[in-house]
Short mmCIF file of C-alpha atoms and ligand atoms in Angstrom, two decimals:
data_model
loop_
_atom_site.label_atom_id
_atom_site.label_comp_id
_atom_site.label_asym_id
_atom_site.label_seq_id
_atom_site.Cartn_x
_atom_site.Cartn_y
_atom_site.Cartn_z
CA UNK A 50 -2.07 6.47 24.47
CA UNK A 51 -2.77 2.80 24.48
CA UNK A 52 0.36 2.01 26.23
CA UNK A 53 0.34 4.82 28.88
CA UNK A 54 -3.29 3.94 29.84
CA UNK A 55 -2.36 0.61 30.33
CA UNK A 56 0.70 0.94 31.92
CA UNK A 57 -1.08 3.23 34.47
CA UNK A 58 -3.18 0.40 35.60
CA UNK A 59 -0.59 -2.14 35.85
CA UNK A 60 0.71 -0.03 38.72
CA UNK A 61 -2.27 0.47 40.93
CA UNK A 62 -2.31 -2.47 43.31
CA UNK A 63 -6.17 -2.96 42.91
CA UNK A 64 -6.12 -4.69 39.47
CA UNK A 65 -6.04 -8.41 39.58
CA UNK A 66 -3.59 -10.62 38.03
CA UNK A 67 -5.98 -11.80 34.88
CA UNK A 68 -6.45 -7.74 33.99
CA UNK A 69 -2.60 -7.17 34.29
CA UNK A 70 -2.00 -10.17 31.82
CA UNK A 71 -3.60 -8.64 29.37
CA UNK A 72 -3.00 -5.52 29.82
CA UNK A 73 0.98 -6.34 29.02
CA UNK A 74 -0.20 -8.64 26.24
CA UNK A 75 -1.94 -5.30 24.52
CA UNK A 76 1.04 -3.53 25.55
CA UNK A 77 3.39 -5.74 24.10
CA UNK A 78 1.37 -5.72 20.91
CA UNK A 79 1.42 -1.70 20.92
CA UNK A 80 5.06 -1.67 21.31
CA UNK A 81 5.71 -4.20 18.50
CA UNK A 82 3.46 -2.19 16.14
CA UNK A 83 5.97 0.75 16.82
CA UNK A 84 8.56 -1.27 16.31
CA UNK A 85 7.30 -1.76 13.17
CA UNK A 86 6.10 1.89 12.03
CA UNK A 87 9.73 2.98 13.71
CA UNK A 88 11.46 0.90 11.03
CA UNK A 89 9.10 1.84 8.37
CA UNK A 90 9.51 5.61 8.71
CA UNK A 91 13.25 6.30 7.90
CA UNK A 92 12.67 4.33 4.95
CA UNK A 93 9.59 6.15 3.85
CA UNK A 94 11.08 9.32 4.75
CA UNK A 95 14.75 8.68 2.95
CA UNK A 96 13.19 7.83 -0.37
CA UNK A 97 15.38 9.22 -3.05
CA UNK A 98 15.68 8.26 -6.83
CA UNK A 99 18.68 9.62 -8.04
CA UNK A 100 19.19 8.24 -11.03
CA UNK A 101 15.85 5.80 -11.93
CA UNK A 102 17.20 2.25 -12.86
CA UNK A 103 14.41 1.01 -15.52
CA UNK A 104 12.48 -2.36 -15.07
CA UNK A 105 10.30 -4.21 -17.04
CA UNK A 106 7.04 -4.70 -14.30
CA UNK A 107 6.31 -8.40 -15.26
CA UNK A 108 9.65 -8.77 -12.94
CA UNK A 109 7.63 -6.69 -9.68
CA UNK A 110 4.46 -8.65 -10.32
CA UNK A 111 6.11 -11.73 -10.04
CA UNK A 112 7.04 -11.13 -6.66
CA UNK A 113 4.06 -9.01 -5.51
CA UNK A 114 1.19 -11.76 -6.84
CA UNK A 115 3.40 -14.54 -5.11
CA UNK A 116 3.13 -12.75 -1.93
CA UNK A 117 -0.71 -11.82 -2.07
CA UNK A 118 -1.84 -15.34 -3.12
CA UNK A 119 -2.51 -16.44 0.30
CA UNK A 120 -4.76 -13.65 1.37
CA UNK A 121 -6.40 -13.06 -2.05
CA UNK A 122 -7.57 -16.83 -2.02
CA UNK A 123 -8.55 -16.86 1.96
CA UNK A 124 -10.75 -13.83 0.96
CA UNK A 125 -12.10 -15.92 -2.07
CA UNK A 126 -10.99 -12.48 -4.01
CA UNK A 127 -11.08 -12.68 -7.79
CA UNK A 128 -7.81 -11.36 -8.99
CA UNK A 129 -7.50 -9.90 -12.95
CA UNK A 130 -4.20 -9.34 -13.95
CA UNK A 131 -3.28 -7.81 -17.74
CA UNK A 132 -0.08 -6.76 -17.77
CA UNK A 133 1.02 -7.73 -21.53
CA UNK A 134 4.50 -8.68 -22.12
CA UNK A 135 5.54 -6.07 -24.64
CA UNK A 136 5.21 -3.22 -22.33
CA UNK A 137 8.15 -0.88 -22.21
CA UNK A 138 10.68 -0.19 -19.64
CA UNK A 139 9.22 1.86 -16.10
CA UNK A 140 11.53 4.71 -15.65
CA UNK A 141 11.63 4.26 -12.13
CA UNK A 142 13.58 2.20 -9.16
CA UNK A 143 11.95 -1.89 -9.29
CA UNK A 144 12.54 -2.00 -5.84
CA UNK A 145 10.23 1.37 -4.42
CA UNK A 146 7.51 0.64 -7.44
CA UNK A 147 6.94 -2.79 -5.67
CA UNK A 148 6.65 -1.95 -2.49
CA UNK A 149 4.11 1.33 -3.50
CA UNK A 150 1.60 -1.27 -5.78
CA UNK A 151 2.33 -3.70 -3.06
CA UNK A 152 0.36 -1.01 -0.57
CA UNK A 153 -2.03 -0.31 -3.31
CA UNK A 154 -2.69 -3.88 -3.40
CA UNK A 155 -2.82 -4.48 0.61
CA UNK A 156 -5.73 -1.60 0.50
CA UNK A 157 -7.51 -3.26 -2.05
CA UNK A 158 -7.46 -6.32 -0.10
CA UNK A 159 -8.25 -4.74 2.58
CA UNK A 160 -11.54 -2.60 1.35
CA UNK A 161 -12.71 -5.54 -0.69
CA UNK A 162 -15.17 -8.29 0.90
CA UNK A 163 -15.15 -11.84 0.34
CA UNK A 164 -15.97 -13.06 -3.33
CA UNK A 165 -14.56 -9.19 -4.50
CA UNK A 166 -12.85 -8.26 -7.68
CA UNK A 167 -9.38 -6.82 -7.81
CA UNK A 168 -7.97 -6.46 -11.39
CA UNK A 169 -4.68 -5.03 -12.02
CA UNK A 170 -4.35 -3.45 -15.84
CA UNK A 171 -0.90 -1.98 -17.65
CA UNK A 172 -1.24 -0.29 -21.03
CA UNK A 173 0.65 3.07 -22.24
CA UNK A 174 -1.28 6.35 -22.71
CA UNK A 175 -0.65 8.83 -25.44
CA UNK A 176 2.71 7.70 -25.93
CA UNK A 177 3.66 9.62 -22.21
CA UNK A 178 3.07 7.80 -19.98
CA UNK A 179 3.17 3.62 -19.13
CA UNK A 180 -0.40 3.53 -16.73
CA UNK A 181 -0.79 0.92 -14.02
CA UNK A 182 -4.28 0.71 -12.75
CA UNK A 183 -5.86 -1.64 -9.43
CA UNK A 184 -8.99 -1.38 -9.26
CA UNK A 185 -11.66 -2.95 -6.31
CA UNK A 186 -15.04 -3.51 -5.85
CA UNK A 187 -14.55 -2.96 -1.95
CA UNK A 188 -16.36 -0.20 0.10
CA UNK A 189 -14.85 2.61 -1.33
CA UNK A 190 -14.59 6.27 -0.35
CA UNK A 191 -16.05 8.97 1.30
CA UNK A 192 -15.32 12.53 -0.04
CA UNK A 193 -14.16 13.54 2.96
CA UNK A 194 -12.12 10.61 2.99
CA UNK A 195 -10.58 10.95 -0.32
CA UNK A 196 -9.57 14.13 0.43
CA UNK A 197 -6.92 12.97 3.10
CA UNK A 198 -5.80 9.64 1.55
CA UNK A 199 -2.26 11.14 0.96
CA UNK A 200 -1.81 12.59 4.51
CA UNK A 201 0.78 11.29 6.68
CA UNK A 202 -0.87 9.18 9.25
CA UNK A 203 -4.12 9.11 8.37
CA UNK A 204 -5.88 5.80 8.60
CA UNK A 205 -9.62 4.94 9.18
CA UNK A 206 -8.65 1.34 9.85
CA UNK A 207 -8.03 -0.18 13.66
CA UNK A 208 -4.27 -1.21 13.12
CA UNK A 209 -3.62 1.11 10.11
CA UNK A 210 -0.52 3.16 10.22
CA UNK A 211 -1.87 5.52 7.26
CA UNK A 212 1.45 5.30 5.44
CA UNK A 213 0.54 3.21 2.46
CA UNK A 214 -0.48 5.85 0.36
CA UNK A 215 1.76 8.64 1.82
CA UNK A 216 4.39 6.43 0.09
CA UNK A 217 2.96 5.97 -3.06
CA UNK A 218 2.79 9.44 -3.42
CA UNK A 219 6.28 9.79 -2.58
CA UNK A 220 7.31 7.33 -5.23
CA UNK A 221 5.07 8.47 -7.83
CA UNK A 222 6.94 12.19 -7.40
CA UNK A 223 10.55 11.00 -7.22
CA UNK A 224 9.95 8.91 -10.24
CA UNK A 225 8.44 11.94 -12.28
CA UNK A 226 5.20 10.02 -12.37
CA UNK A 227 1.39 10.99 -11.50
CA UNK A 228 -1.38 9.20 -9.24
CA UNK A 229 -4.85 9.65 -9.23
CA UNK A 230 -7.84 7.84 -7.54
CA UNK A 231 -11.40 7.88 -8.24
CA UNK A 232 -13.86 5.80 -5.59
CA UNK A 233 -17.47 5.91 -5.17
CA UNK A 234 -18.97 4.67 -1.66
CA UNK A 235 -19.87 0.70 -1.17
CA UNK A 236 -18.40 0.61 -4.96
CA UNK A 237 -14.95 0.43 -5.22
CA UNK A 238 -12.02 2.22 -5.36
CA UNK A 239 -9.66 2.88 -8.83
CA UNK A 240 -6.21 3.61 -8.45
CA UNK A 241 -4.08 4.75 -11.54
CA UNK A 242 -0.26 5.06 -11.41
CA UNK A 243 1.39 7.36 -14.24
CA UNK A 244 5.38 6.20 -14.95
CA UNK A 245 7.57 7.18 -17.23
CA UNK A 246 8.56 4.85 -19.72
CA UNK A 247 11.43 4.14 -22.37
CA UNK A 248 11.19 1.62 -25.21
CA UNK A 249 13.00 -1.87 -25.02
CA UNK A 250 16.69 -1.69 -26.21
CA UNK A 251 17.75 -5.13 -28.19
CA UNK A 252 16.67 -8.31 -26.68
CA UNK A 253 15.17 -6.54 -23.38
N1 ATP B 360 -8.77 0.72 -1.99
C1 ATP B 360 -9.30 1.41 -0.99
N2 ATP B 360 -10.62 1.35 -0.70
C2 ATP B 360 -11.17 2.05 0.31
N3 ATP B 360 -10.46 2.88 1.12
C3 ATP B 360 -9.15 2.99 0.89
C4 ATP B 360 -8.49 2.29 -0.17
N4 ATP B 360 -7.18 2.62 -0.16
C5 ATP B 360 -7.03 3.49 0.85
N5 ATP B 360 -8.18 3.72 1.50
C6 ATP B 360 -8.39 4.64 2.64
O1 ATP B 360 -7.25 5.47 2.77
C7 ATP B 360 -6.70 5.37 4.08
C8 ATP B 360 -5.19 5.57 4.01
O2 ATP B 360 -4.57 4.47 3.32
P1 ATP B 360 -3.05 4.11 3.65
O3 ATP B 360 -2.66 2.94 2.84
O4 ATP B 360 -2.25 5.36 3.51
O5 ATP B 360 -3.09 3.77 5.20
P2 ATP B 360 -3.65 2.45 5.92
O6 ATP B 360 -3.93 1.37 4.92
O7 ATP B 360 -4.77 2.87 6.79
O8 ATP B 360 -2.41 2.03 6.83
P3 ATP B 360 -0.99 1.43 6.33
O9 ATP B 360 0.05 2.43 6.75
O10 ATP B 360 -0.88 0.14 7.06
O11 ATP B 360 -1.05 1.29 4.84
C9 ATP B 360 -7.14 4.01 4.58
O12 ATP B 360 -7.16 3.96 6.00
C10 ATP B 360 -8.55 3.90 3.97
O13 ATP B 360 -9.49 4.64 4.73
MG1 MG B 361 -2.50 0.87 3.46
#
């Protein structure tokens, strides 16, 4: 829509040259933003575990609170992390469990204002399940709201692609796993992921 509309003025005569500038710098931002949801999609879509390749999550977090330490100190955010270095293995793929705590984490980030709490927990639960939990004191949900989190495509936020969580989801099932969210308006939202999990073998 954005890039039609524009596009449609950028061919009548009457606009001036300052309007045409930036209507192709929105454009070019539009078409770079489908770039990027183009390349995200086949990936998202494609996601298939075949046979789940067990990881130890200290490894993910490594990674994940490298690449959020930027934004989490801009934001003044006050990140918890207890993820105890016993836990068992994850019974899923390290490389599709990052990337779905990494959007877990991006939407805390995002729903959380400056001088927030984000804190990150890992414990196991009735000797089932291995339980990551984020949880924020951003602006939380709406019922209505919660109740469409896990659609494709929705997003309440200006340059949101509403994917994040569509993913998750995705993960959580090919792994065998659960999610479940509980968020209370101008709160905070709580986020708990259910893996699978298998005990250590010698010196793992
Ligand atoms: N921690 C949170 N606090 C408040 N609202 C949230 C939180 N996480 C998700 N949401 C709501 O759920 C919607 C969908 O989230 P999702 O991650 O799927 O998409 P998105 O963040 O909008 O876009 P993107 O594809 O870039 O992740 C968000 O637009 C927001 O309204
Ligand atoms: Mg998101």
């Amino acid at each position: 829509v954005a890039i039609g509309g524009f596009t449609d003025q950028l061919l009548n005569p009457q606009t001036d040259e300052q309007k045409r500038k930036r209507n192709l710098e929105i454009i070019r931002n539009e078409v770079r933003r489908l770039e990027e949801v183009l390349l995200k999609l086949p990936r998202y879509l494609k996601l298939e575990i075949k046979e789940p390749k067990p990881f130890l999550l200290p490894i993910i977090f490594r990674h994940l609170l490298a690449s959020f330490e930027t934004r989490v100190k801009v934001k003044n955010i006050r990140l918890q992390v207890d993820i105890p270095e016993g836990l068992p293995l994850v019974k899923c793929d390290a490389m599709y469990a990052e990337e779905a705590i990494r959007n877990l984490l991006d939407n805390a980030l995002d729903a959380t204002p400056p001088g927030g709490e984000i804190t990150i927990r890992s414990f196991t639960e009735n000797k089932e399940w291995l339980v990551v939990t984020i949880q924020d004191t951003g602006k939380g949900m709406s019922e209505d709201i919660k109740a469409k989190i896990f659609v494709p495509f929705f997003s309440t936020k200006d340059k949101g692609f509403g994917l994040g969580l569509f993913y998750v989801k995705r993960v959580m099932d090919a792994c065998g796993g659960m999610i479940q969210v509980e968020s209370e308006e101008g709160k905070g939202t709580f986020f708990k992921l259910y893996f699978r999990y298998q005990e250590r073998g010698v010196g793992q």
